[in-house]
Amino acid sequence: MAKKLVIKLTAGADAPERCSQAFTVAAVAVASGVEVSLWLTGEASWFALPGRAAEFELPHAAPLPDLLDSVLAGGRLTLCTQCAARREITEGDVLDGVRIAGAQVFVQEAMGEETQALVY
């Protein structure tokens, strides 16, 4: 099993099942002791902002704020630099614990030894 899991989430409320799946996998991996790095890109970028996860609803899915909190507590949460810029999101806007980084950092993480990368 990979010792590190890098997940890139490209969907938000526009594709709720895909969005929820990515957060669920990330939270379960954190709970299982896997080192997790979850990247928010595209419409998922909005979940880096306070209160946005609470607006998300999907029947029969774990509450997104709980999943997000799990990832923040035990993993790393990154907002894509370009995605943030396109949405005029700055470091001062995001939740505590969220970093903003670009493709170079993503590639570096995804290519690490014993790392599995997933894209949702």
PDB file of C-alpha atoms in Angstrom:
ATOM      1  CA  MET A   1       0.000   0.000   0.000  1.00  0.00           C
ATOM      2  CA  ALA A   2       1.230   3.510  -0.789  1.00  0.00           C
ATOM      3  CA  LYS A   3       2.453   5.397   2.234  1.00  0.00           C
ATOM      4  CA  LYS A   4       1.270   8.690   0.797  1.00  0.00           C
ATOM      5  CA  LEU A   5      -1.906   9.546  -1.071  1.00  0.00           C
ATOM      6  CA  VAL A   6      -2.148  12.671  -3.218  1.00  0.00           C
ATOM      7  CA  ILE A   7      -5.679  13.507  -4.329  1.00  0.00           C
ATOM      8  CA  LYS A   8      -6.580  16.225  -6.820  1.00  0.00           C
ATOM      9  CA  LEU A   9     -10.213  17.268  -6.649  1.00  0.00           C
ATOM     10  CA  THR A  10     -11.431  19.141  -9.729  1.00  0.00           C
ATOM     11  CA  ALA A  11     -15.161  19.135  -8.930  1.00  0.00           C
ATOM     12  CA  GLY A  12     -17.260  21.006  -6.424  1.00  0.00           C
ATOM     13  CA  ALA A  13     -20.995  21.504  -6.125  1.00  0.00           C
ATOM     14  CA  ASP A  14     -21.154  21.113  -9.918  1.00  0.00           C
ATOM     15  CA  ALA A  15     -20.429  17.361  -9.528  1.00  0.00           C
ATOM     16  CA  PRO A  16     -21.421  16.585  -5.932  1.00  0.00           C
ATOM     17  CA  GLU A  17     -20.892  12.822  -5.985  1.00  0.00           C
ATOM     18  CA  ARG A  18     -17.367  13.116  -7.351  1.00  0.00           C
ATOM     19  CA  CYS A  19     -16.619  15.869  -4.858  1.00  0.00           C
ATOM     20  CA  SER A  20     -17.916  13.875  -1.909  1.00  0.00           C
ATOM     21  CA  GLN A  21     -16.028  10.764  -3.012  1.00  0.00           C
ATOM     22  CA  ALA A  22     -12.718  12.614  -3.033  1.00  0.00           C
ATOM     23  CA  PHE A  23     -13.250  14.089   0.427  1.00  0.00           C
ATOM     24  CA  THR A  24     -14.446  10.717   1.752  1.00  0.00           C
ATOM     25  CA  VAL A  25     -11.421   8.860   0.392  1.00  0.00           C
ATOM     26  CA  ALA A  26      -9.101  11.528   1.797  1.00  0.00           C
ATOM     27  CA  ALA A  27     -10.715  11.424   5.256  1.00  0.00           C
ATOM     28  CA  VAL A  28     -10.755   7.617   5.386  1.00  0.00           C
ATOM     29  CA  ALA A  29      -7.094   7.519   4.359  1.00  0.00           C
ATOM     30  CA  VAL A  30      -6.190  10.018   7.094  1.00  0.00           C
ATOM     31  CA  ALA A  31      -8.109   7.905   9.633  1.00  0.00           C
ATOM     32  CA  SER A  32      -6.198   4.837   8.390  1.00  0.00           C
ATOM     33  CA  GLY A  33      -2.840   6.474   9.055  1.00  0.00           C
ATOM     34  CA  VAL A  34      -1.987   7.273   5.445  1.00  0.00           C
ATOM     35  CA  GLU A  35      -0.191  10.548   4.743  1.00  0.00           C
ATOM     36  CA  VAL A  36      -2.729  12.536   2.695  1.00  0.00           C
ATOM     37  CA  SER A  37      -2.396  15.614   0.529  1.00  0.00           C
ATOM     38  CA  LEU A  38      -5.708  16.855  -0.891  1.00  0.00           C
ATOM     39  CA  TRP A  39      -5.562  19.457  -3.656  1.00  0.00           C
ATOM     40  CA  LEU A  40      -8.547  21.694  -4.379  1.00  0.00           C
ATOM     41  CA  THR A  41      -8.734  22.802  -8.007  1.00  0.00           C
ATOM     42  CA  GLY A  42     -11.450  24.095 -10.318  1.00  0.00           C
ATOM     43  CA  GLU A  43     -14.825  24.392  -8.606  1.00  0.00           C
ATOM     44  CA  ALA A  44     -13.478  22.567  -5.528  1.00  0.00           C
ATOM     45  CA  SER A  45     -11.411  25.691  -4.852  1.00  0.00           C
ATOM     46  CA  TRP A  46     -14.362  27.293  -3.102  1.00  0.00           C
ATOM     47  CA  PHE A  47     -14.115  24.757  -0.255  1.00  0.00           C
ATOM     48  CA  ALA A  48     -10.894  26.434   0.882  1.00  0.00           C
ATOM     49  CA  LEU A  49     -13.037  29.325   2.121  1.00  0.00           C
ATOM     50  CA  PRO A  50     -14.709  29.418   5.548  1.00  0.00           C
ATOM     51  CA  GLY A  51     -18.329  28.281   5.528  1.00  0.00           C
ATOM     52  CA  ARG A  52     -18.395  26.936   1.968  1.00  0.00           C
ATOM     53  CA  ALA A  53     -18.286  23.256   2.969  1.00  0.00           C
ATOM     54  CA  ALA A  54     -21.367  23.803   5.160  1.00  0.00           C
ATOM     55  CA  GLU A  55     -23.329  24.859   2.071  1.00  0.00           C
ATOM     56  CA  PHE A  56     -22.667  21.514   0.356  1.00  0.00           C
ATOM     57  CA  GLU A  57     -25.322  18.819   0.630  1.00  0.00           C
ATOM     58  CA  LEU A  58     -25.476  15.320  -0.793  1.00  0.00           C
ATOM     59  CA  PRO A  59     -27.988  12.739   0.445  1.00  0.00           C
ATOM     60  CA  HIS A  60     -26.492   9.690   2.142  1.00  0.00           C
ATOM     61  CA  ALA A  61     -23.020  11.267   2.265  1.00  0.00           C
ATOM     62  CA  ALA A  62     -20.958  12.274   5.274  1.00  0.00           C
ATOM     63  CA  PRO A  63     -21.199  16.003   5.988  1.00  0.00           C
ATOM     64  CA  LEU A  64     -18.513  17.807   4.007  1.00  0.00           C
ATOM     65  CA  PRO A  65     -17.454  20.027   6.943  1.00  0.00           C
ATOM     66  CA  ASP A  66     -16.635  16.886   8.964  1.00  0.00           C
ATOM     67  CA  LEU A  67     -14.604  15.387   6.121  1.00  0.00           C
ATOM     68  CA  LEU A  68     -12.803  18.674   5.545  1.00  0.00           C
ATOM     69  CA  ASP A  69     -11.975  18.986   9.245  1.00  0.00           C
ATOM     70  CA  SER A  70     -10.558  15.446   9.236  1.00  0.00           C
ATOM     71  CA  VAL A  71      -8.271  16.244   6.332  1.00  0.00           C
ATOM     72  CA  LEU A  72      -7.140  19.506   7.912  1.00  0.00           C
ATOM     73  CA  ALA A  73      -6.470  17.773  11.239  1.00  0.00           C
ATOM     74  CA  GLY A  74      -4.449  14.874   9.899  1.00  0.00           C
ATOM     75  CA  GLY A  75      -3.390  15.689   6.351  1.00  0.00           C
ATOM     76  CA  ARG A  76      -2.513  18.575   4.090  1.00  0.00           C
ATOM     77  CA  LEU A  77      -5.003  20.704   2.157  1.00  0.00           C
ATOM     78  CA  THR A  78      -3.767  22.764  -0.778  1.00  0.00           C
ATOM     79  CA  LEU A  79      -5.535  25.251  -3.013  1.00  0.00           C
ATOM     80  CA  CYS A  80      -4.220  25.528  -6.574  1.00  0.00           C
ATOM     81  CA  THR A  81      -2.455  28.848  -7.202  1.00  0.00           C
ATOM     82  CA  GLN A  82      -4.048  29.520 -10.596  1.00  0.00           C
ATOM     83  CA  CYS A  83      -7.482  28.398  -9.437  1.00  0.00           C
ATOM     84  CA  ALA A  84      -7.251  30.756  -6.463  1.00  0.00           C
ATOM     85  CA  ALA A  85      -6.166  33.645  -8.683  1.00  0.00           C
ATOM     86  CA  ARG A  86      -9.018  33.066 -11.142  1.00  0.00           C
ATOM     87  CA  ARG A  87     -11.464  33.265  -8.237  1.00  0.00           C
ATOM     88  CA  GLU A  88      -9.633  36.174  -6.564  1.00  0.00           C
ATOM     89  CA  ILE A  89      -8.982  34.052  -3.465  1.00  0.00           C
ATOM     90  CA  THR A  90      -5.928  35.081  -1.453  1.00  0.00           C
ATOM     91  CA  GLU A  91      -4.032  33.513   1.451  1.00  0.00           C
ATOM     92  CA  GLY A  92      -5.933  35.842   3.782  1.00  0.00           C
ATOM     93  CA  ASP A  93      -9.252  34.395   2.624  1.00  0.00           C
ATOM     94  CA  VAL A  94      -8.696  30.669   3.193  1.00  0.00           C
ATOM     95  CA  LEU A  95      -9.296  28.432   6.182  1.00  0.00           C
ATOM     96  CA  ASP A  96      -6.490  28.044   8.698  1.00  0.00           C
ATOM     97  CA  GLY A  97      -4.220  25.240   7.565  1.00  0.00           C
ATOM     98  CA  VAL A  98      -4.862  25.648   3.826  1.00  0.00           C
ATOM     99  CA  ARG A  99      -1.838  26.460   1.718  1.00  0.00           C
ATOM    100  CA  ILE A 100      -1.808  27.845  -1.798  1.00  0.00           C
ATOM    101  CA  ALA A 101       0.659  26.162  -4.157  1.00  0.00           C
ATOM    102  CA  GLY A 102       1.078  25.433  -7.839  1.00  0.00           C
ATOM    103  CA  ALA A 103       1.657  22.643 -10.311  1.00  0.00           C
ATOM    104  CA  GLN A 104       5.350  22.245  -9.508  1.00  0.00           C
ATOM    105  CA  VAL A 105       4.526  21.333  -5.899  1.00  0.00           C
ATOM    106  CA  PHE A 106       1.727  19.001  -7.024  1.00  0.00           C
ATOM    107  CA  VAL A 107       4.029  17.155  -9.427  1.00  0.00           C
ATOM    108  CA  GLN A 108       6.725  16.925  -6.763  1.00  0.00           C
ATOM    109  CA  GLU A 109       4.261  15.379  -4.300  1.00  0.00           C
ATOM    110  CA  ALA A 110       2.636  13.053  -6.835  1.00  0.00           C
ATOM    111  CA  MET A 111       5.982  11.693  -8.030  1.00  0.00           C
ATOM    112  CA  GLY A 112       7.272  10.880  -4.563  1.00  0.00           C
ATOM    113  CA  GLU A 113       8.328   7.349  -3.673  1.00  0.00           C
ATOM    114  CA  GLU A 114       5.540   5.092  -2.422  1.00  0.00           C
ATOM    115  CA  THR A 115       2.935   7.677  -3.444  1.00  0.00           C
ATOM    116  CA  GLN A 116      -0.408   7.006  -5.075  1.00  0.00           C
ATOM    117  CA  ALA A 117      -2.086   9.866  -6.915  1.00  0.00           C
ATOM    118  CA  LEU A 118      -5.829  10.017  -7.615  1.00  0.00           C
ATOM    119  CA  VAL A 119      -7.806  12.598  -9.555  1.00  0.00           C
ATOM    120  CA  TYR A 120     -11.507  13.189  -9.010  1.00  0.00           C
TER     121      TYR A 120
END
